[in-house]
Coordinates of C-alpha atoms and ligand atoms in Angstrom, one line a residue:
M1 CA -81.8 -318.3 195.4
I2 CA -78.5 -318.7 197.7
K3 CA -79.1 -316.6 200.8
R4 CA -76.2 -314.4 202.2
A5 CA -75.1 -315.7 205.7
Q6 CA -76.4 -313.8 208.8
G7 CA -73.1 -313.1 209.7
F8 CA -71.5 -311.2 207.3
Y9 CA -71.9 -307.9 206.2
D10 CA -74.4 -306.8 203.9
T11 CA -71.6 -306.1 201.7
F12 CA -68.5 -306.3 201.2
D13 CA -66.9 -302.9 200.7
R14 CA -63.4 -303.2 200.4
K15 CA -60.7 -300.3 200.6
D16 CA -60.3 -299.9 197.0
G17 CA -64.0 -299.3 196.3
S18 CA -64.9 -302.7 194.6
R19 CA -67.4 -305.1 196.5
T20 CA -66.7 -308.1 195.0
T21 CA -65.3 -311.1 197.4
T22 CA -61.5 -311.9 196.8
F23 CA -62.0 -315.7 196.0
C24 CA -61.6 -317.2 192.5
A25 CA -64.4 -319.2 191.2
G26 CA -64.9 -322.9 192.7
C27 CA -62.6 -321.9 195.6
G28 CA -63.2 -323.4 199.0
H29 CA -62.4 -320.5 201.2
G30 CA -66.1 -318.5 200.6
I31 CA -67.8 -321.7 201.2
I32 CA -65.8 -322.0 204.6
H33 CA -66.6 -318.6 205.4
K34 CA -70.3 -318.6 205.0
L35 CA -70.3 -321.9 207.4
I36 CA -68.5 -320.0 210.2
G37 CA -70.5 -316.8 209.5
E38 CA -74.0 -318.6 209.4
A39 CA -72.8 -320.6 212.8
M40 CA -71.8 -317.6 214.5
A41 CA -75.1 -316.1 213.9
D42 CA -77.1 -319.2 214.7
L43 CA -75.6 -319.7 218.0
G44 CA -75.9 -315.9 219.2
L45 CA -72.2 -315.0 219.1
Q46 CA -72.1 -312.4 217.0
N47 CA -71.6 -309.6 219.5
R48 CA -69.2 -311.7 221.3
A49 CA -66.7 -313.3 218.5
V50 CA -63.4 -311.8 217.4
F51 CA -62.0 -313.0 214.4
V52 CA -58.2 -313.3 213.5
S53 CA -57.6 -313.2 209.9
P54 CA -54.2 -314.8 208.7
V55 CA -51.9 -313.9 205.6
G56 CA -52.8 -315.8 202.8
C57 CA -56.0 -315.5 200.3
A58 CA -58.2 -315.4 203.3
A59 CA -55.9 -312.5 204.5
F60 CA -59.3 -310.1 204.0
C61 CA -61.9 -312.1 206.7
Y62 CA -62.3 -308.8 208.2
Y63 CA -64.3 -307.6 204.6
Y64 CA -66.9 -310.3 205.7
F65 CA -67.4 -311.5 209.1
D66 CA -69.8 -308.8 210.7
C67 CA -67.8 -308.9 214.2
G68 CA -64.9 -308.0 215.8
N69 CA -61.7 -308.3 213.5
V70 CA -58.1 -308.3 214.1
A71 CA -55.4 -309.3 211.2
A72 CA -52.5 -311.6 212.3
P73 CA -49.1 -311.6 211.1
H74 CA -48.5 -314.3 208.7
G75 CA -48.4 -317.8 210.9
R76 CA -49.3 -315.9 213.8
A77 CA -53.0 -316.0 214.1
S78 CA -52.6 -318.3 216.6
A79 CA -50.6 -316.3 218.9
V80 CA -52.5 -313.5 218.4
A81 CA -55.8 -315.6 219.1
T82 CA -54.0 -316.9 222.6
G83 CA -53.6 -313.0 223.6
L84 CA -57.0 -312.5 222.7
S85 CA -58.9 -315.0 224.4
R86 CA -56.6 -314.9 227.5
V87 CA -57.5 -311.1 228.1
L88 CA -60.9 -310.8 226.8
P89 CA -62.1 -314.1 228.3
D90 CA -65.7 -313.5 227.8
K91 CA -65.2 -313.1 223.8
V92 CA -65.4 -316.3 221.3
V93 CA -62.4 -316.0 219.5
I94 CA -61.9 -317.5 216.1
A95 CA -58.5 -318.1 214.3
Y96 CA -58.3 -319.3 210.6
Q97 CA -55.5 -320.0 209.1
G98 CA -53.9 -321.5 205.9
D99 CA -51.9 -324.6 205.2
G100 CA -48.8 -322.3 204.4
D101 CA -49.5 -320.3 207.3
L102 CA -50.3 -322.7 209.8
G103 CA -48.4 -325.6 208.7
A104 CA -45.2 -324.1 207.8
I105 CA -44.2 -320.5 209.4
G106 CA -46.6 -320.8 212.2
F107 CA -46.5 -324.4 213.0
N108 CA -44.9 -324.1 216.4
N109 CA -47.1 -321.5 217.9
A110 CA -50.5 -323.3 216.5
F111 CA -48.9 -326.7 218.1
Q112 CA -48.1 -325.2 221.3
A113 CA -51.5 -323.4 221.4
A114 CA -53.5 -326.6 220.9
N115 CA -51.0 -327.9 223.5
R116 CA -51.8 -325.6 225.8
G117 CA -55.4 -325.9 225.1
E118 CA -56.3 -322.3 224.8
H119 CA -59.9 -320.9 224.7
F120 CA -60.2 -320.4 220.5
A121 CA -61.6 -322.0 217.6
C122 CA -58.9 -322.7 215.0
F123 CA -60.0 -323.5 211.3
F124 CA -57.5 -324.7 209.2
V125 CA -57.9 -324.4 205.3
N126 CA -55.6 -327.0 203.9
N127 CA -55.6 -326.4 199.9
S128 CA -52.4 -328.2 199.6
L129 CA -50.1 -325.4 198.8
F130 CA -49.3 -321.7 199.2
A131 CA -52.3 -320.1 197.0
M132 CA -51.8 -316.3 197.4
T133 CA -48.4 -316.4 196.2
G134 CA -48.7 -318.3 193.1
G135 CA -49.1 -321.8 194.3
Q136 CA -45.6 -323.1 196.1
M137 CA -45.5 -326.1 198.1
A138 CA -46.4 -326.4 201.2
P139 CA -46.1 -329.0 204.2
T140 CA -49.3 -330.5 203.1
T141 CA -48.2 -330.7 198.9
L142 CA -49.2 -334.6 198.3
P143 CA -46.5 -336.9 197.1
G144 CA -45.9 -336.1 193.7
Q145 CA -48.1 -333.2 193.3
K146 CA -47.3 -330.1 190.7
T147 CA -46.5 -327.5 192.5
T148 CA -44.5 -323.8 191.4
T149 CA -41.6 -325.0 193.2
T150 CA -42.1 -328.8 192.4
P151 CA -42.8 -328.8 189.1
F152 CA -41.6 -332.8 188.8
G153 CA -44.0 -333.4 191.5
R154 CA -42.9 -333.4 195.3
D155 CA -40.2 -335.7 196.2
V156 CA -40.8 -337.0 199.9
V157 CA -37.0 -338.2 200.0
R158 CA -36.1 -334.4 199.2
T159 CA -39.0 -332.2 201.2
G160 CA -40.4 -334.7 203.5
H161 CA -43.9 -336.2 203.8
P162 CA -47.0 -334.3 204.2
L163 CA -47.7 -332.8 207.3
K164 CA -51.1 -334.4 208.9
V165 CA -51.9 -331.6 211.5
C166 CA -55.2 -333.3 212.6
E167 CA -52.9 -336.6 213.6
I168 CA -50.5 -334.5 215.3
F169 CA -52.8 -332.6 217.5
S170 CA -54.6 -335.9 218.6
Q171 CA -51.4 -336.7 220.2
L172 CA -51.9 -334.0 222.8
D173 CA -54.2 -334.0 226.0
A174 CA -55.6 -330.5 225.8
P175 CA -57.7 -330.4 222.8
V176 CA -61.6 -330.8 223.2
F177 CA -62.2 -331.2 219.5
I178 CA -60.6 -331.9 216.7
A179 CA -62.1 -332.9 213.3
R180 CA -61.2 -332.9 209.5
V181 CA -63.8 -332.1 206.8
S182 CA -64.1 -331.2 203.5
V183 CA -65.8 -328.8 201.3
A184 CA -65.9 -330.6 197.7
D185 CA -69.8 -331.1 197.6
T186 CA -72.7 -331.1 199.4
K187 CA -72.7 -334.2 201.8
R188 CA -69.5 -333.3 202.9
I189 CA -70.4 -329.3 203.2
M190 CA -73.3 -330.4 205.7
Q191 CA -70.6 -332.7 207.7
A192 CA -68.2 -329.3 207.5
K193 CA -71.2 -327.5 208.9
K194 CA -71.5 -329.9 212.0
A195 CA -68.1 -329.3 212.7
V196 CA -67.9 -325.6 212.7
R197 CA -71.0 -325.4 214.9
K198 CA -69.3 -328.0 217.2
A199 CA -66.2 -325.9 217.8
L200 CA -68.2 -322.6 218.1
E201 CA -70.3 -324.4 220.8
I202 CA -67.3 -325.2 222.6
Q203 CA -66.2 -321.8 222.7
R204 CA -69.5 -320.3 223.7
D205 CA -69.5 -322.7 226.6
G206 CA -66.1 -321.8 228.0
K207 CA -64.8 -325.5 227.1
G208 CA -61.2 -324.9 225.4
Y209 CA -59.4 -326.0 222.4
A210 CA -61.3 -326.4 219.0
F211 CA -59.7 -327.7 215.7
V212 CA -61.1 -328.1 212.4
E213 CA -59.3 -328.8 209.3
F214 CA -60.8 -328.5 205.9
L215 CA -59.8 -329.9 202.7
S216 CA -60.6 -327.1 200.4
P217 CA -60.0 -326.9 196.5
C218 CA -58.0 -324.5 194.9
P219 CA -58.9 -324.7 191.1
T220 CA -56.5 -321.8 190.1
N221 CA -53.1 -323.3 191.5
W222 CA -54.4 -326.5 190.7
R223 CA -55.0 -325.5 187.3
M224 CA -58.1 -327.5 187.2
D225 CA -61.9 -326.5 186.3
A226 CA -63.7 -326.3 189.6
L227 CA -65.5 -329.9 189.5
R228 CA -61.9 -331.6 188.1
A229 CA -60.6 -329.3 191.7
A230 CA -63.4 -331.3 193.5
D231 CA -62.6 -334.7 192.5
F232 CA -59.1 -334.0 193.2
V233 CA -59.9 -333.4 196.8
T234 CA -62.1 -336.4 197.1
Q235 CA -59.9 -339.0 195.5
E236 CA -56.2 -337.5 196.0
M237 CA -56.6 -335.4 199.1
E238 CA -58.6 -337.9 201.4
A239 CA -56.6 -340.8 200.4
V240 CA -53.7 -338.8 202.7
F241 CA -56.0 -336.7 204.5
P242 CA -58.5 -339.1 206.0
L243 CA -61.8 -337.4 207.2
G244 CA -62.9 -338.0 210.1
T245 CA -63.7 -336.8 213.9
F246 CA -60.3 -337.3 215.7
R247 CA -61.4 -336.3 219.1
D248 CA -64.7 -335.1 220.5
R249 CA -64.9 -334.5 224.4
S250 CA -67.1 -331.9 224.0
A251 CA -70.0 -333.4 225.7
E252 CA -68.0 -334.7 228.9
D253 CA -65.6 -331.7 229.4
A254 CA -67.0 -328.8 231.2
A255 CA -66.1 -325.3 231.3
K256 CA -63.0 -324.1 232.1
P257 CA -61.4 -321.2 233.1
V258 CA -59.0 -319.5 231.0
P259 CA -55.2 -320.6 231.5
I260 CA -54.2 -317.4 233.4
E261 CA -55.4 -315.9 236.7
R262 CA -56.1 -312.5 235.9
R263 CA -54.2 -309.9 238.0
D264 CA -54.5 -306.2 238.4
L265 CA -51.5 -304.4 236.1
R266 CA -50.3 -302.4 238.5
A267 CA -50.2 -304.9 241.2
L268 CA -48.1 -307.1 238.6
L269 CA -45.6 -304.4 238.3
G270 CA -45.2 -304.8 242.0
A271 CA -46.8 -301.1 242.4
S272 CA -49.4 -302.2 244.6
E273 CA -47.3 -301.9 247.6
G274 CA -47.2 -298.1 248.8
G275 CA -47.8 -297.1 245.2
V276 CA -49.4 -294.3 244.5
E277 CA -52.6 -294.4 242.1
P278 CA -52.0 -292.1 239.3
A279 CA -54.6 -289.1 239.1
V280 CA -56.0 -287.8 235.9
D281 CA -55.1 -284.2 235.6
P282 CA -56.3 -282.5 232.2
S283 CA -53.9 -279.4 233.0
F284 CA -50.9 -281.7 233.2
K285 CA -49.0 -281.2 230.0
E286 CA -47.7 -284.5 228.5
R287 CA -43.7 -284.7 228.7
R288 CA -41.6 -287.0 226.7
F289 CA -38.0 -288.0 227.2
K290 CA -35.4 -289.4 225.4
F291 CA -32.4 -290.7 227.7
S292 CA -29.5 -292.1 225.2
G293 CA -26.0 -293.1 225.3
F294 CA -24.1 -296.7 225.4
G295 CA -25.0 -299.3 227.7
G296 CA -23.1 -299.1 231.0
Q297 CA -23.6 -295.1 231.1
G298 CA -27.0 -295.5 233.0
V299 CA -29.2 -294.1 230.5
L300 CA -32.0 -297.0 231.4
S301 CA -31.4 -296.3 235.1
L302 CA -31.8 -292.5 234.5
G303 CA -35.2 -293.1 232.8
L304 CA -36.3 -295.6 235.4
V305 CA -35.7 -292.5 238.3
V306 CA -37.5 -290.1 236.2
A307 CA -40.2 -292.4 235.7
E308 CA -40.5 -293.6 239.0
S309 CA -40.5 -290.1 240.3
A310 CA -43.1 -289.4 238.3
G311 CA -45.4 -292.4 239.7
Q312 CA -44.6 -291.3 243.4
A313 CA -45.9 -288.0 242.3
G314 CA -49.0 -289.3 240.8
R315 CA -48.7 -289.3 237.2
Y316 CA -49.4 -291.5 234.5
V317 CA -45.8 -292.7 233.3
S318 CA -44.3 -295.1 230.9
W319 CA -40.5 -296.2 230.7
F320 CA -39.3 -297.9 227.4
P321 CA -36.0 -299.3 227.6
S322 CA -34.2 -299.9 224.0
Y323 CA -30.7 -301.5 224.1
G324 CA -28.4 -303.7 221.7
P325 CA -27.8 -307.2 222.7
E326 CA -24.1 -306.7 223.9
Q327 CA -26.5 -304.5 226.9
R328 CA -23.1 -303.0 227.6
G329 CA -21.1 -300.6 225.3
G330 CA -24.1 -301.1 222.6
A331 CA -26.4 -298.0 221.9
A332 CA -28.8 -298.3 224.7
S333 CA -32.3 -295.6 225.5
A334 CA -34.9 -295.2 227.5
S335 CA -38.0 -293.4 226.3
V336 CA -40.4 -292.0 229.2
V337 CA -43.7 -290.5 229.0
M338 CA -45.5 -288.7 231.4
A339 CA -49.0 -287.8 231.4
G340 CA -52.1 -286.3 233.3
R341 CA -53.7 -289.3 231.8
E342 CA -53.5 -292.7 230.5
I343 CA -50.7 -293.1 228.0
G344 CA -51.4 -294.8 224.6
S345 CA -48.0 -295.0 223.3
P346 CA -44.8 -296.1 225.2
A347 CA -42.7 -294.9 222.2
V348 CA -41.0 -291.5 222.1
D349 CA -40.5 -290.8 218.4
E350 CA -40.6 -286.5 219.2
P351 CA -39.0 -286.5 222.7
D352 CA -39.5 -283.0 224.4
V353 CA -36.2 -283.8 226.1
L354 CA -33.5 -285.3 224.9
V355 CA -30.4 -286.4 227.2
A356 CA -27.4 -287.3 224.7
M357 CA -24.3 -289.0 226.8
N358 CA -22.3 -290.0 223.6
R359 CA -21.6 -288.8 220.4
P360 CA -23.9 -291.7 218.1
S361 CA -27.1 -291.0 220.4
L362 CA -26.8 -287.0 220.0
E363 CA -26.6 -287.5 216.1
K364 CA -29.6 -290.4 215.9
F365 CA -31.7 -288.3 218.1
L366 CA -31.1 -284.5 217.9
P367 CA -33.1 -284.3 214.4
T368 CA -36.1 -285.8 216.3
V369 CA -36.8 -283.5 219.0
A370 CA -39.8 -281.5 219.0
K371 CA -40.1 -277.8 218.4
G372 CA -39.4 -276.6 221.4
G373 CA -37.6 -278.9 222.5
M374 CA -34.2 -279.1 224.8
V375 CA -31.1 -281.1 224.4
L376 CA -28.4 -281.4 227.1
Y377 CA -25.5 -283.1 226.1
E378 CA -22.3 -284.3 227.4
A379 CA -20.0 -281.5 226.8
S380 CA -17.0 -283.7 225.6
I381 CA -18.9 -284.2 222.4
P382 CA -18.1 -281.9 219.9
A383 CA -21.3 -279.4 219.4
P384 CA -23.7 -280.3 216.7
E385 CA -24.1 -278.4 213.8
N386 CA -27.5 -279.0 212.7
V387 CA -29.6 -278.4 215.6
P388 CA -33.2 -278.1 214.2
A389 CA -35.0 -274.7 214.2
G390 CA -37.1 -274.2 217.6
V391 CA -34.5 -276.6 219.5
T392 CA -32.3 -275.6 222.1
A393 CA -29.0 -277.8 222.3
R394 CA -27.0 -276.9 225.6
A395 CA -23.4 -278.9 226.5
F396 CA -23.1 -280.1 229.7
P397 CA -19.8 -281.6 231.9
A398 CA -21.6 -284.7 233.2
N399 CA -18.5 -286.9 233.5
R400 CA -16.5 -283.9 234.6
I401 CA -19.1 -283.2 237.6
A402 CA -19.4 -287.0 238.1
A403 CA -15.4 -287.4 238.5
D404 CA -14.8 -284.1 240.4
S405 CA -17.7 -285.4 242.8
G406 CA -15.7 -288.7 243.4
T407 CA -17.9 -291.2 241.5
P408 CA -17.2 -290.7 237.8
K409 CA -19.5 -293.3 236.7
A410 CA -22.7 -291.1 238.2
A411 CA -22.7 -288.7 235.1
N412 CA -26.1 -289.9 234.6
T413 CA -27.0 -288.7 238.3
A414 CA -25.5 -285.2 237.1
F415 CA -27.8 -285.1 234.1
L416 CA -30.7 -285.6 236.7
G417 CA -29.6 -282.7 238.2
A418 CA -29.3 -280.5 235.7
L419 CA -32.7 -281.4 234.7
M420 CA -34.1 -280.6 237.6
E421 CA -32.4 -277.1 238.0
L422 CA -33.7 -276.3 234.4
N423 CA -37.4 -277.2 235.5
L424 CA -37.3 -279.8 232.9
V425 CA -38.6 -282.8 234.8
G426 CA -41.8 -280.5 236.5
L427 CA -41.9 -282.8 239.6
P428 CA -41.7 -282.2 243.2
E429 CA -38.0 -282.3 243.9
K430 CA -38.6 -284.9 247.3
D431 CA -40.1 -287.4 244.9
V432 CA -37.1 -287.0 242.5
L433 CA -34.4 -287.7 245.2
A434 CA -36.9 -290.6 246.9
A435 CA -36.5 -292.2 243.4
L436 CA -33.0 -291.6 243.0
D437 CA -32.1 -293.0 246.5
A438 CA -34.2 -295.8 246.0
S439 CA -32.6 -296.9 242.9
F440 CA -29.7 -297.4 245.2
A441 CA -31.4 -299.5 247.7
A442 CA -29.0 -302.5 247.3
K443 CA -26.0 -300.4 247.1
P444 CA -26.6 -298.1 250.2
A445 CA -23.1 -296.8 249.9
L446 CA -24.3 -294.8 246.5
V447 CA -27.0 -293.0 248.1
E448 CA -25.1 -290.2 249.6
R449 CA -22.3 -290.2 246.6
N450 CA -24.6 -289.9 244.2
R451 CA -26.6 -286.8 246.2
L452 CA -23.5 -285.1 246.0
V453 CA -23.2 -285.4 242.2
Y454 CA -26.6 -284.5 242.1
A455 CA -26.2 -281.4 244.1
A456 CA -22.7 -280.2 242.2
A457 CA -24.8 -281.0 239.1
R458 CA -27.6 -278.3 239.9
E459 CA -25.3 -275.7 241.3
W460 CA -23.4 -275.8 238.1
A461 CA -26.3 -275.8 235.9
R462 CA -27.6 -273.0 238.1
A463 CA -24.2 -270.7 237.2
N464 CA -23.9 -272.1 233.9
L465 CA -27.0 -273.0 231.9
K466 CA -29.7 -270.3 233.3
Ligands
TPP501 C1 -43.2 -313.3 207.1 C2 -44.1 -313.7 205.9 N1 -43.3 -314.7 205.0 C3 -43.7 -314.9 203.7 C4 -45.0 -314.1 203.4 C5 -45.3 -314.3 201.8 N2 -46.8 -315.2 201.9 C6 -47.8 -314.4 201.6 S1 -49.1 -315.6 202.1 C7 -48.3 -317.3 202.1 C8 -48.5 -318.1 201.6 C9 -50.5 -318.6 202.1 O1 -50.3 -319.9 202.0 P1 -51.5 -320.6 202.7 O2 -51.7 -320.2 204.3 O3 -51.3 -321.8 202.4 O4 -52.6 -319.6 202.3 P2 -53.5 -319.7 201.0 O5 -53.3 -318.5 200.4 O6 -53.4 -321.0 200.3 O7 -55.0 -319.7 201.4 C10 -46.7 -316.5 202.1 C11 -46.1 -317.2 201.8 C12 -45.8 -312.9 204.0 N3 -46.7 -312.1 203.6 N4 -45.1 -312.7 205.0
SF4_502 S1 -55.8 -318.8 194.8 FE1 -56.7 -320.7 195.3 S2 -57.0 -320.4 197.6 FE2 -56.8 -318.3 196.5 S3 -58.8 -317.6 196.0 FE3 -57.7 -318.4 194.5 S4 -59.0 -320.6 194.7 FE4 -59.0 -319.9 196.6

C-alpha cells in the first residue's frame, strides 16, 4: 500500500469541502510534494518549517503540508521566503515555484535571492509551460514544443531559447547546492529524493541557499497519457535540461549567519536616544486620525507631530503617509493611530478625527469618518452637503489664522491648535509643543512663528468652535 507522507496533514480538507488533491493523474507535483513531506518529517523539521506556496498548479501547498504555510503572489515566493528567513532565522524556509512563476514573472527576485545566498530551499518545478492557466509557453518551453500560445511549436528566433535556470544560477557564487532532477520514473525519483533531503539538511544546518529543479510531467497540457508524458520528460526534456548536480558545497561549508544583523525596531527607527518606551494602558481608547490635503500643505508633517507627541507621551503610535509620485501638489494624507497597546495595522479606514485641508480630500474621506467622529476642514472650502449621520463637521479658517499670524504656510500648525483646543488629540500639551518645536529643529526661526500660529488657532477655536 502507498503510504501518506508523514509531513502531510491526515486529510486534505479544502475550503469547498472536498478532500481530493488538486492534481491531475500523472502530474509530477504530487510526487514532488511527497518527497518534500517525507524529508521534512524524517529530518524532524516539521515544527521548524515554513512553506511558501506559489501561484500555479501548486498554489494549494497549504492544504497538504503540515507545517507553517504562507501563500505568495505570483512569482514572489523567493521574495517572501527571503523575508521570512531573515526575520525567523530559526525556521527552515521552503519556497516552491513553477517554471512560469520562477522563470518568467518572478525570475529577477529568484535570481537575486540565489545571488545573495538567502537561507531557504527553493524547489523549482519545470513542466515546460504555464499549466494552471491552460498550457501557455513558459521560458522553459522546448524548441519546437507546441503550447496554446505556440501552436506551430516554439520558434526560438521569435521567443528565445529555453531558460536553463540551474546553469544560470551556477554562475553565482553564493548558492551552496544546485541540482536538476526528474520525477519521470522510479530510479529518477530516488535521485530526486536525495536532492530534496540535501536541500533541507542545508537549511537545518543553517548553511544557506539550496536550489533543486525538477523536470516534471504535465500530461494534461501536453495532451498525453501519463506514460507518454514520462517518456517526454526523459527523452525530450532531458536533452535540453540535462540532469545532474551543478554545485554541492554542503560538506565543506559551515553554518553562516543570516544575512542581516538583527536589530531592535525602536533602535532602527532612532527612538532609543531619549525615547520613551510605550506603556500598555488598556484604559486608553485607540484614536485614529487622518490628516489630508495636497502635497506642500504640511499634512504629513502635521501627522508626524501628532505621532511624535504620542510617542513622547508613552503611547503606542503609528504614522503612515500616502502621497502621489509628484509629492508636491498631488493628494497627500497621513494616517496616525495611537493606542494603549501594540497596533495591528497602521492603515486608517475609518478615522475618528479627519483634518481636510483641501476640497478633494474632504470629499474623499468625509464618507469614511467613524460614527461619533469629528471633521475639521479648511473654512475656504464650501461646506459639505453629505455629512454622515453621527459625524460632526466644523469649518476652521486655518489659512486665514496662519496668514494673520504672519506665517501663511503654517496652516497645518493652526489645525494642531484647534485639535488641541477641542481635546481631540488626547495628549499633554507639553508633549505636543515639544514635538512641534522639534519638527523645526533644522529651521529654528520657525519655532516661535509656529508657536504664534498655534496660540492664535487655540484662541479662535475656544471662541468659535466650543
Ligand atoms: C500577477 C499575476 N499574473 C498572472 C497570473 C496568472 N497565472 C496564474 S498561474 C500562472 C502560471 C503558472 O505557471 P507555472 O508557474 O509554470 O506553474 P504550473 O501551473 O505549471 O505548476 C499564471 C500566469 C496571476 N495569477 N497573477
Ligand atoms: S495541469 Fe499539469 S501541472 Fe497542473 S495539475 Fe494537471 S498535470 Fe499537474
